[in-house]
Short mmCIF file of C-alpha atoms and ligand atoms in Angstrom, two decimals:
data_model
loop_
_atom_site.label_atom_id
_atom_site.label_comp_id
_atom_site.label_asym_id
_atom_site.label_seq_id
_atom_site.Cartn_x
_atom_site.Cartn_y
_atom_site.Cartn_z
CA UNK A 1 21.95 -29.89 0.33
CA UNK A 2 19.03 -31.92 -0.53
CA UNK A 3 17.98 -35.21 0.76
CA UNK A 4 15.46 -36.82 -1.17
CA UNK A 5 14.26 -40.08 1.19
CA UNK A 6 12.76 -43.19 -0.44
CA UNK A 7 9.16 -43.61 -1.07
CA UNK A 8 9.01 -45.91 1.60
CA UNK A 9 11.43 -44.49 3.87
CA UNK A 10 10.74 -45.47 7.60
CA UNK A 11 10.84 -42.71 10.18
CA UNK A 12 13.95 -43.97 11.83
CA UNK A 13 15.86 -43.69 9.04
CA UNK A 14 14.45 -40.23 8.71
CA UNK A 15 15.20 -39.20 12.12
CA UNK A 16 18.61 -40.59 11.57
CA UNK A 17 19.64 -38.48 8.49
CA UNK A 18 18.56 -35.79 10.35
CA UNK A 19 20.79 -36.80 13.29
CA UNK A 20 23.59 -36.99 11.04
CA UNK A 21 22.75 -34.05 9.26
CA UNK A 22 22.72 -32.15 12.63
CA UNK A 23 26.70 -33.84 13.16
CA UNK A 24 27.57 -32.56 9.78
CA UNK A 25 26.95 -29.08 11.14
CA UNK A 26 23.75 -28.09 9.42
CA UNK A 27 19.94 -27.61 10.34
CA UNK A 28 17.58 -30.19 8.90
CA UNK A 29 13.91 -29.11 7.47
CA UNK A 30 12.00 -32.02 6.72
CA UNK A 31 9.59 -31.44 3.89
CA UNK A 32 7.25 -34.17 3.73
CA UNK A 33 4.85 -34.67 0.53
CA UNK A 34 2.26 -37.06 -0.61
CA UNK A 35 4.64 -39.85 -1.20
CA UNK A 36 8.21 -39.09 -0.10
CA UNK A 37 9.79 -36.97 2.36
CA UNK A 38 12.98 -34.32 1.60
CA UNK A 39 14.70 -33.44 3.92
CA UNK A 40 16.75 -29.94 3.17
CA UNK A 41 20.03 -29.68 5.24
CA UNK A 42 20.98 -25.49 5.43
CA UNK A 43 23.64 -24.02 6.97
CA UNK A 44 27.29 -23.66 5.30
CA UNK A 45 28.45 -24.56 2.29
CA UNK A 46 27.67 -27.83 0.98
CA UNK A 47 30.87 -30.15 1.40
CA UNK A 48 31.03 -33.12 -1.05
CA UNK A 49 32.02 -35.72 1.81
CA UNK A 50 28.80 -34.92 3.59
CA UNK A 51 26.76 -35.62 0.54
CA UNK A 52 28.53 -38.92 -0.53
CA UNK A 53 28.00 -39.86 3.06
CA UNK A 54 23.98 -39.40 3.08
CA UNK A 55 24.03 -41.00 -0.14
CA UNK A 56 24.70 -44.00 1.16
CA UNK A 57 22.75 -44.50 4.25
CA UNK A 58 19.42 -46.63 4.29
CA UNK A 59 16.58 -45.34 3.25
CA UNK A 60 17.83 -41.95 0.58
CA UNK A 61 16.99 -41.98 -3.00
CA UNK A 62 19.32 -39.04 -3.76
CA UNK A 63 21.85 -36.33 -2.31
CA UNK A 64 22.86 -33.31 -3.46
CA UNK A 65 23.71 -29.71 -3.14
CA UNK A 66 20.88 -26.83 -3.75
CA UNK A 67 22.41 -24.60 -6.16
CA UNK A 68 20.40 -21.42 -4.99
CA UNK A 69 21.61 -18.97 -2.72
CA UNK A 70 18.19 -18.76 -1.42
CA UNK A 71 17.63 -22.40 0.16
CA UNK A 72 14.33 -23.06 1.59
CA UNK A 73 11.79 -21.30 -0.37
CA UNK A 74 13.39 -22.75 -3.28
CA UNK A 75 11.49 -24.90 -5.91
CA UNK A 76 14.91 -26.88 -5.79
CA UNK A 77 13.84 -28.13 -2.43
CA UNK A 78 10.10 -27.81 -2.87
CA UNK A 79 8.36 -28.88 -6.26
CA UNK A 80 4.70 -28.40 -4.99
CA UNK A 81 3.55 -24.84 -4.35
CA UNK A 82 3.07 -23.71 -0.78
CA UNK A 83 -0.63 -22.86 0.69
CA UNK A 84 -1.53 -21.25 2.98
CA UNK A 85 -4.49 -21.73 4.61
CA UNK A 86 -6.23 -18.75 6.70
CA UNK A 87 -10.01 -20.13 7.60
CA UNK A 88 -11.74 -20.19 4.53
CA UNK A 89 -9.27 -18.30 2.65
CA UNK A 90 -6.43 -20.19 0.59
CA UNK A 91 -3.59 -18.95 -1.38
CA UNK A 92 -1.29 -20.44 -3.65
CA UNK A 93 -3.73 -23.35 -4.32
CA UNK A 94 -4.09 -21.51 -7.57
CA UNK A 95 -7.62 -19.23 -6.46
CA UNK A 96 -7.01 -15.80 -6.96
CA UNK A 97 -7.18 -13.95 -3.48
CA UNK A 98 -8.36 -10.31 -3.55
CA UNK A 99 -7.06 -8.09 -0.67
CA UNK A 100 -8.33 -4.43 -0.61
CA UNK A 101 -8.86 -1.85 2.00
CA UNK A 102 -7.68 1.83 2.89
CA UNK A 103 -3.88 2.95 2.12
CA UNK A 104 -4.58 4.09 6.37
CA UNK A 105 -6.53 3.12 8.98
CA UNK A 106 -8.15 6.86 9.61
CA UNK A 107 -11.70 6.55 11.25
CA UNK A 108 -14.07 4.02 12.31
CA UNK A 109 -16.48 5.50 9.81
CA UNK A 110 -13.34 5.32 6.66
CA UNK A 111 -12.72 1.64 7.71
CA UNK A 112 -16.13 0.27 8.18
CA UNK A 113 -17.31 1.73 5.09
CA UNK A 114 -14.53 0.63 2.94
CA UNK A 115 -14.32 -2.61 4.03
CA UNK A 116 -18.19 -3.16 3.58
CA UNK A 117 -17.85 -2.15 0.27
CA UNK A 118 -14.53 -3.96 -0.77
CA UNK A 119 -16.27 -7.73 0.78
CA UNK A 120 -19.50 -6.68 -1.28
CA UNK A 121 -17.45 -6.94 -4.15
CA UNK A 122 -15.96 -9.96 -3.18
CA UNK A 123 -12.48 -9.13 -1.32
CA UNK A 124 -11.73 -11.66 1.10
CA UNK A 125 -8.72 -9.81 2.84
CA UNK A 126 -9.01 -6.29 4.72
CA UNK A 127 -5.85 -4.45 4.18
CA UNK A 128 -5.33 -0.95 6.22
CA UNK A 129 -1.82 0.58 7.62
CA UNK A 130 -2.27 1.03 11.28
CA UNK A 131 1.60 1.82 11.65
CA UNK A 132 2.63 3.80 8.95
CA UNK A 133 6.70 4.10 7.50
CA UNK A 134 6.32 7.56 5.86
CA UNK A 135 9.32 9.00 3.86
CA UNK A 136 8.51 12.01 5.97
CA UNK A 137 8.76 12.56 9.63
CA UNK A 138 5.91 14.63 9.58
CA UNK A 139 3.17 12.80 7.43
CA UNK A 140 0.35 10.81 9.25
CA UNK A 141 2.10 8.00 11.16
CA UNK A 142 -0.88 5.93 11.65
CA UNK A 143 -3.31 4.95 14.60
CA UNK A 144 -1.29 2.70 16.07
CA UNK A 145 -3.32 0.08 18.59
CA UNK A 146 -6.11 2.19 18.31
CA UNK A 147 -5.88 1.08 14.92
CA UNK A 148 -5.24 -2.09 15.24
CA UNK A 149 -8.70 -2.36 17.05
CA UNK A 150 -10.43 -0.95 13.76
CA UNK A 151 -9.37 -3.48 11.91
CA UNK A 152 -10.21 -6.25 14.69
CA UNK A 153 -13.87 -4.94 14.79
CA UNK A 154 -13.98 -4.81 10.74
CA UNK A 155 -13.50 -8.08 10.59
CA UNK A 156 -16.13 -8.85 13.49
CA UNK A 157 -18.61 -7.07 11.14
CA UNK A 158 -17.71 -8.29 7.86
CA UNK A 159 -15.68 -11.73 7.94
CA UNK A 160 -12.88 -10.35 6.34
CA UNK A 161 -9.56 -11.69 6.94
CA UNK A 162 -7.37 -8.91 8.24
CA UNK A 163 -3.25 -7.58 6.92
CA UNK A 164 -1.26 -5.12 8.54
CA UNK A 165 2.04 -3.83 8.53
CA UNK A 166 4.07 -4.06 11.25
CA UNK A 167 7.17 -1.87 11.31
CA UNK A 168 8.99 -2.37 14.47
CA UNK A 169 10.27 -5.66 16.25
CA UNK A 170 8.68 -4.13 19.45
CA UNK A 171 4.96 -4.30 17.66
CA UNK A 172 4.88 -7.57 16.17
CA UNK A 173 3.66 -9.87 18.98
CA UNK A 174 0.82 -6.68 19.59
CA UNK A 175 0.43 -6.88 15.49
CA UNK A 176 -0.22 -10.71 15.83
CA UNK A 177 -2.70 -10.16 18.47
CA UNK A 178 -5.00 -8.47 15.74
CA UNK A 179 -3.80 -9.59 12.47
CA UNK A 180 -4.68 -12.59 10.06
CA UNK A 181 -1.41 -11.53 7.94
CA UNK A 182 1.39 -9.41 8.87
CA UNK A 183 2.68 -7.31 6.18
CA UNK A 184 6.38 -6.81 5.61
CA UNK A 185 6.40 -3.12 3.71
CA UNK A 186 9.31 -2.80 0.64
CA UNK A 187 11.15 -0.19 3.28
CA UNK A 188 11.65 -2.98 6.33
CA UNK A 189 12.32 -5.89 3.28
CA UNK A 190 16.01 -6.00 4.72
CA UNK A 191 15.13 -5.57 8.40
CA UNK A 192 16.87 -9.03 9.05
CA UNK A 193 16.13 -8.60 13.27
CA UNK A 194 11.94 -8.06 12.08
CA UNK A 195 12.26 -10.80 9.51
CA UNK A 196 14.01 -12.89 12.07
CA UNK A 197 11.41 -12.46 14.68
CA UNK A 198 8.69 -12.72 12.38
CA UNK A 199 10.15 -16.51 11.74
CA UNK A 200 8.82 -17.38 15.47
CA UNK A 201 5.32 -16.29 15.27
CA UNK A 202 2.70 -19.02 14.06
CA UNK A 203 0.93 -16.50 11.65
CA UNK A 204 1.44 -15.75 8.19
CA UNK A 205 3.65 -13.12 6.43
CA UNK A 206 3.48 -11.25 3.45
CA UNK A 207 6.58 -9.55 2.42
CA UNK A 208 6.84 -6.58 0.13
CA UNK A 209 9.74 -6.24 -2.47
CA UNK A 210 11.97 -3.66 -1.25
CA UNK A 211 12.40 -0.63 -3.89
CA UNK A 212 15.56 -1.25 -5.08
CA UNK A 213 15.71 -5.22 -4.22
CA UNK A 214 16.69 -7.61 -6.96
CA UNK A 215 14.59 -11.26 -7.27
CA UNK A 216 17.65 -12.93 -5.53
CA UNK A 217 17.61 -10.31 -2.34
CA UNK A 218 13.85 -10.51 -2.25
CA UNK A 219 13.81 -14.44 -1.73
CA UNK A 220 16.72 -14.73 0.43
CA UNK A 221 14.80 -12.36 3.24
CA UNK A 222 11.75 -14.62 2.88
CA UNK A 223 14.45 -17.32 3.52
CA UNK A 224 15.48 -15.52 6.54
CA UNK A 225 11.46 -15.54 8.09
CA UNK A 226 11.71 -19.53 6.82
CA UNK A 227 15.06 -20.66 8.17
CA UNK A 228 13.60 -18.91 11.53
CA UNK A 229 10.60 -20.92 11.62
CA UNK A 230 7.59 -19.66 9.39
CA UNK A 231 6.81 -21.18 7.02
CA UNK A 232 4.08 -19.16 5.87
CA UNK A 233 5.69 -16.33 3.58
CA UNK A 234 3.66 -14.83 0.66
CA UNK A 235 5.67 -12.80 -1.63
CA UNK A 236 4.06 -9.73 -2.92
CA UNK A 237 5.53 -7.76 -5.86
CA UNK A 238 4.51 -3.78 -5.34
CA UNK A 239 7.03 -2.01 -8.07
CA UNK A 240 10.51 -0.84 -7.92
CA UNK A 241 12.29 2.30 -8.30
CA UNK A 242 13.63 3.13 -12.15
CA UNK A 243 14.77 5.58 -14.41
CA UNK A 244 11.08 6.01 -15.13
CA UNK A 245 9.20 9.12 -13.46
CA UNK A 246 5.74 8.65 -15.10
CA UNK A 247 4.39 6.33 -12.54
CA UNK A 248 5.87 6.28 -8.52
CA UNK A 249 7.51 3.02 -9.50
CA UNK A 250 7.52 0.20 -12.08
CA UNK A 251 5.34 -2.98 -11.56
CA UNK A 252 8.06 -5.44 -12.35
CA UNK A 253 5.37 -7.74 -14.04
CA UNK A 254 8.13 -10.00 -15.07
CA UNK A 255 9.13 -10.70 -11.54
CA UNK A 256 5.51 -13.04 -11.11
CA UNK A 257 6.45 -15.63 -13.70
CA UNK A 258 9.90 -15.80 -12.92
CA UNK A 259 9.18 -15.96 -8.82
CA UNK A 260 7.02 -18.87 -9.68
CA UNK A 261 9.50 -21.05 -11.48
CA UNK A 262 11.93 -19.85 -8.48
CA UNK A 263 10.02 -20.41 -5.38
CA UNK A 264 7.28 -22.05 -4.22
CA UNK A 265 6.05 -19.18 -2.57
CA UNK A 266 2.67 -17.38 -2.59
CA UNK A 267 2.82 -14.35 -5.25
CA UNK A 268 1.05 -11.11 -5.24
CA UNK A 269 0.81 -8.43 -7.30
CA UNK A 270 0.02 -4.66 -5.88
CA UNK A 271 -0.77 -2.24 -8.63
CA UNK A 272 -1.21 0.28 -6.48
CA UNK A 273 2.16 1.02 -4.98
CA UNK A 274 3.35 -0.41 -7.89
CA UNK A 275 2.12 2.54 -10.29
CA UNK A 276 0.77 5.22 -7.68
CA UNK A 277 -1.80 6.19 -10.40
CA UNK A 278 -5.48 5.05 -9.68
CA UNK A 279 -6.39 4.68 -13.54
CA UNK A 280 -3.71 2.03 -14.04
CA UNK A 281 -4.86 -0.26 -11.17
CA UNK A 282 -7.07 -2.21 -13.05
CA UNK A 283 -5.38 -2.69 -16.16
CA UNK A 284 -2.69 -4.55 -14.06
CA UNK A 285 -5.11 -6.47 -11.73
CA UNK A 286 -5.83 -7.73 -14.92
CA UNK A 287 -2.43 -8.90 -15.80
CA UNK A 288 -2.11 -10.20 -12.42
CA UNK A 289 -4.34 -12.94 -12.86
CA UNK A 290 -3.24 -13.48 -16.70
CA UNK A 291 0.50 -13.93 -15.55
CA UNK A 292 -0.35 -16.53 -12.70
CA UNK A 293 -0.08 -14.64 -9.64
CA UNK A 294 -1.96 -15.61 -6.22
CA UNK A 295 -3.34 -12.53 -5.21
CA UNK A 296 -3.82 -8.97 -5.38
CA UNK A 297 -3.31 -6.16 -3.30
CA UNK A 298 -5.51 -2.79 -3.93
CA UNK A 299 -5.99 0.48 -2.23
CA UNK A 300 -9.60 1.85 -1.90
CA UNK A 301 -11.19 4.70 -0.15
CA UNK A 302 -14.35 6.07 0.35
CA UNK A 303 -13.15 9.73 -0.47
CA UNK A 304 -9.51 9.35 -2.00
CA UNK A 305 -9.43 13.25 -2.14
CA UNK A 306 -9.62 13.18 2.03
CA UNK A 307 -7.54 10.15 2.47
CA UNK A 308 -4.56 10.98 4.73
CA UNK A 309 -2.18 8.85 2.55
CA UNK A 310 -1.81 7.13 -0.83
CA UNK A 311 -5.38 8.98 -2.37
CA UNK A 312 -3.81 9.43 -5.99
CA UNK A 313 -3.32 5.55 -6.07
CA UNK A 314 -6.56 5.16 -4.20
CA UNK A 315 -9.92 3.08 -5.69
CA UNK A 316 -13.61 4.71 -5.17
CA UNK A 317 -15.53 1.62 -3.95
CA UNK A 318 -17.12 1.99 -7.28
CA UNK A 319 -13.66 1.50 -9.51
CA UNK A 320 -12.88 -1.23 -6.67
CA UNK A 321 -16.20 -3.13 -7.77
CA UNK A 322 -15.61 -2.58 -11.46
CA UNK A 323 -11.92 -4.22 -10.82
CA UNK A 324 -13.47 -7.18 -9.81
CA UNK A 325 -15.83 -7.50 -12.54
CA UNK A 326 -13.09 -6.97 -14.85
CA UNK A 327 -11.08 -9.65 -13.58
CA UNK A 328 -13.70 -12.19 -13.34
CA UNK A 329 -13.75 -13.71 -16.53
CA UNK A 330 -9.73 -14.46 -16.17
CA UNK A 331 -10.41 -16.08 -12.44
CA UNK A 332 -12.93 -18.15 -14.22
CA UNK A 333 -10.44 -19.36 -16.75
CA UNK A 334 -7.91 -20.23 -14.34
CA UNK A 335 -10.34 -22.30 -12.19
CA UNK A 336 -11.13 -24.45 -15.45
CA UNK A 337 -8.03 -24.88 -16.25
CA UNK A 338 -7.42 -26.21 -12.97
CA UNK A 339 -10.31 -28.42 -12.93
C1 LIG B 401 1.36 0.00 2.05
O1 LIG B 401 1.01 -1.15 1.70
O2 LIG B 401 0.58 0.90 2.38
C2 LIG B 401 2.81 0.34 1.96
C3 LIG B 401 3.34 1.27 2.75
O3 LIG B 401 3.42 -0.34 0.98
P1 LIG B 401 4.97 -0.41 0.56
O4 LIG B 401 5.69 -0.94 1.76
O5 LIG B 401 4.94 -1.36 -0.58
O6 LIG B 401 5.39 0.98 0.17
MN1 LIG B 402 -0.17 2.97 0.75
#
């Protein structure tokens, strides 16, 4: 349920819904805004008696029960978008964020010259796999640490913020150590024990849709890295498996808009995985921005016909730099319309 406190609301009375909240059986997660705080009680079902009791206590506005399955990433709960803040780098304030970077971390020469290229262009997020969940056992598996420390000295040289996927539970506190962002790929979306432990760590997540997930799914395993703790959780939509065979999946463009009227979550877009066909990227980095998403993820590689995964889907430096001229006169529009 939802507890929406008075605009003056002291912080006893605060303290004590949450007390009573806690008696009633259910965790409290105070949301506090510019002028009032909400507090949003999870846990079982929402039982009428509870309600009419916080109704009435000093200091609430309003009580009552959030319809969604899906509880704290909710705009039910939350009317202001999330951001999240990583140094200089903010999503979700409504700036488009660009991440780009190899499908793999390969070499120190691969990484270093991609991600020169990619913040020359103006990316402001390295991405590169240093663990890599391949459909087959016997594909490149990734670097691993020695990876990891690729991307650590990329960043050293460049400023770029870094993502990476972690797969296992084991990895994530050794992910952490490197990453800005810790990436969530569409296979591990319903890894509930990784999505439980990524709830402790004080770092920001971005999950990938899982390829057969529906919207409801998809938000209620970013509730599962909330309700743990992190509050941090991007979203980013990367296509989904259909009838269709033309492209590796379908972007599910659709899912932008209607995530942002759902959550208050973080969206990106990544046409990459989402059409596995490097002439389509831009036209949907494009649509990214038109559609109101907060982000985009893009694969890019020096030599796509030498990368050891994802080259089809894979941007030249040069296509990467024409991408972000392309999209530059719909970033523009959105920051006058926000201004
Ligand atoms: C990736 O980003 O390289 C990746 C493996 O993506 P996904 O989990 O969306 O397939
Ligand atoms: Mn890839």
């Amino acid at each position: 349920m939802i507890i929406a406190m008075q605009a003056g609301a002291t912080e006893e009375q605060i303290t004590h819904i949450c007390d009573r909240i806690r008696e009633f059986g259910y965790t409290p997660h105070l949301i506090r805004g510019a002028e009032r705080t909400v507090i949003a009680a999870v846990g079982h079902g929402d039982k009428k008696e509870h309600i009419e009791s916080l109704k009435s206590a000093d200091g609430v506005e309003d009580a009552f029960p959030i319809l969604q399955p899906f509880k704290l990433v909710s705009r039910e709960v939350k009317k202001q978008r999330s951001v999240i803040r990583i140094g200089d780098v903010t999503l979700g304030d409504g700036s488009f964020v660009v991440m780009a970077g190899p499908c793999s971390v390969e070499t120190r020469e691969q990484l270093m010259t991609t991600a020169e290229a990619v913040v020359a262009a103006g990316a402001k997020v390295l991405r590169g796999g240093a663990y890599k969940p391949r459909t087959s056992p016997y594909d490149f598996q990734g670097l691993e640490e020695a990876g990891l420390k690729l991307l650590a000295e990329a960043r050293e040289r460049t400023g770029l913020k870094v993502i990476t996927e972690v797969v296992n539970t084991s990895d994530v506190d050794l992910v952490a150590e490197y990453a800005d962002i810790l990436q969530v790929g569409a296979r591990n979306m319903q890894n509930f024990a990784l999505l439980k432990q990524l709830g402790a760590i004080g770092k920001p997540v971005m999950l990938k849709r899982g390829l057969s997930a529906t919207i409801k799914e998809f938000l209620l395993s970013a509730e599962y890295i909330v309700s743990h703790g992190n509050p941090e959780v991007m979203l980013c939509e990367r296509g989904i498996r259909t009838f269709e065979t033309a492209t590796r999946n379908t972007l599910d463009l659709a899912a932008v808009p209607l995530l942002n009227e759902l959550t208050h979550l973080p969206v990106i877009v990544d046409p990459s995985h989402g059409t596995g066909k490097r002439s389509l990227v831009r036209p949907l980095a494009k649509a990214a921005v038109a559609i109101g998403a907060d982000g985009l993820m893009t694969e890019v590689h020096p030599c796509p016909e030498q990368a050891w995964s994802d080259g089809p889907q894979s941007l030249l430096p040069e296509d990467f730099a024409a991408l972000m001229r392309d999209i530059q006169p719909y970033v523009n529009l959105r920051a006058q319309e926000r201004n």
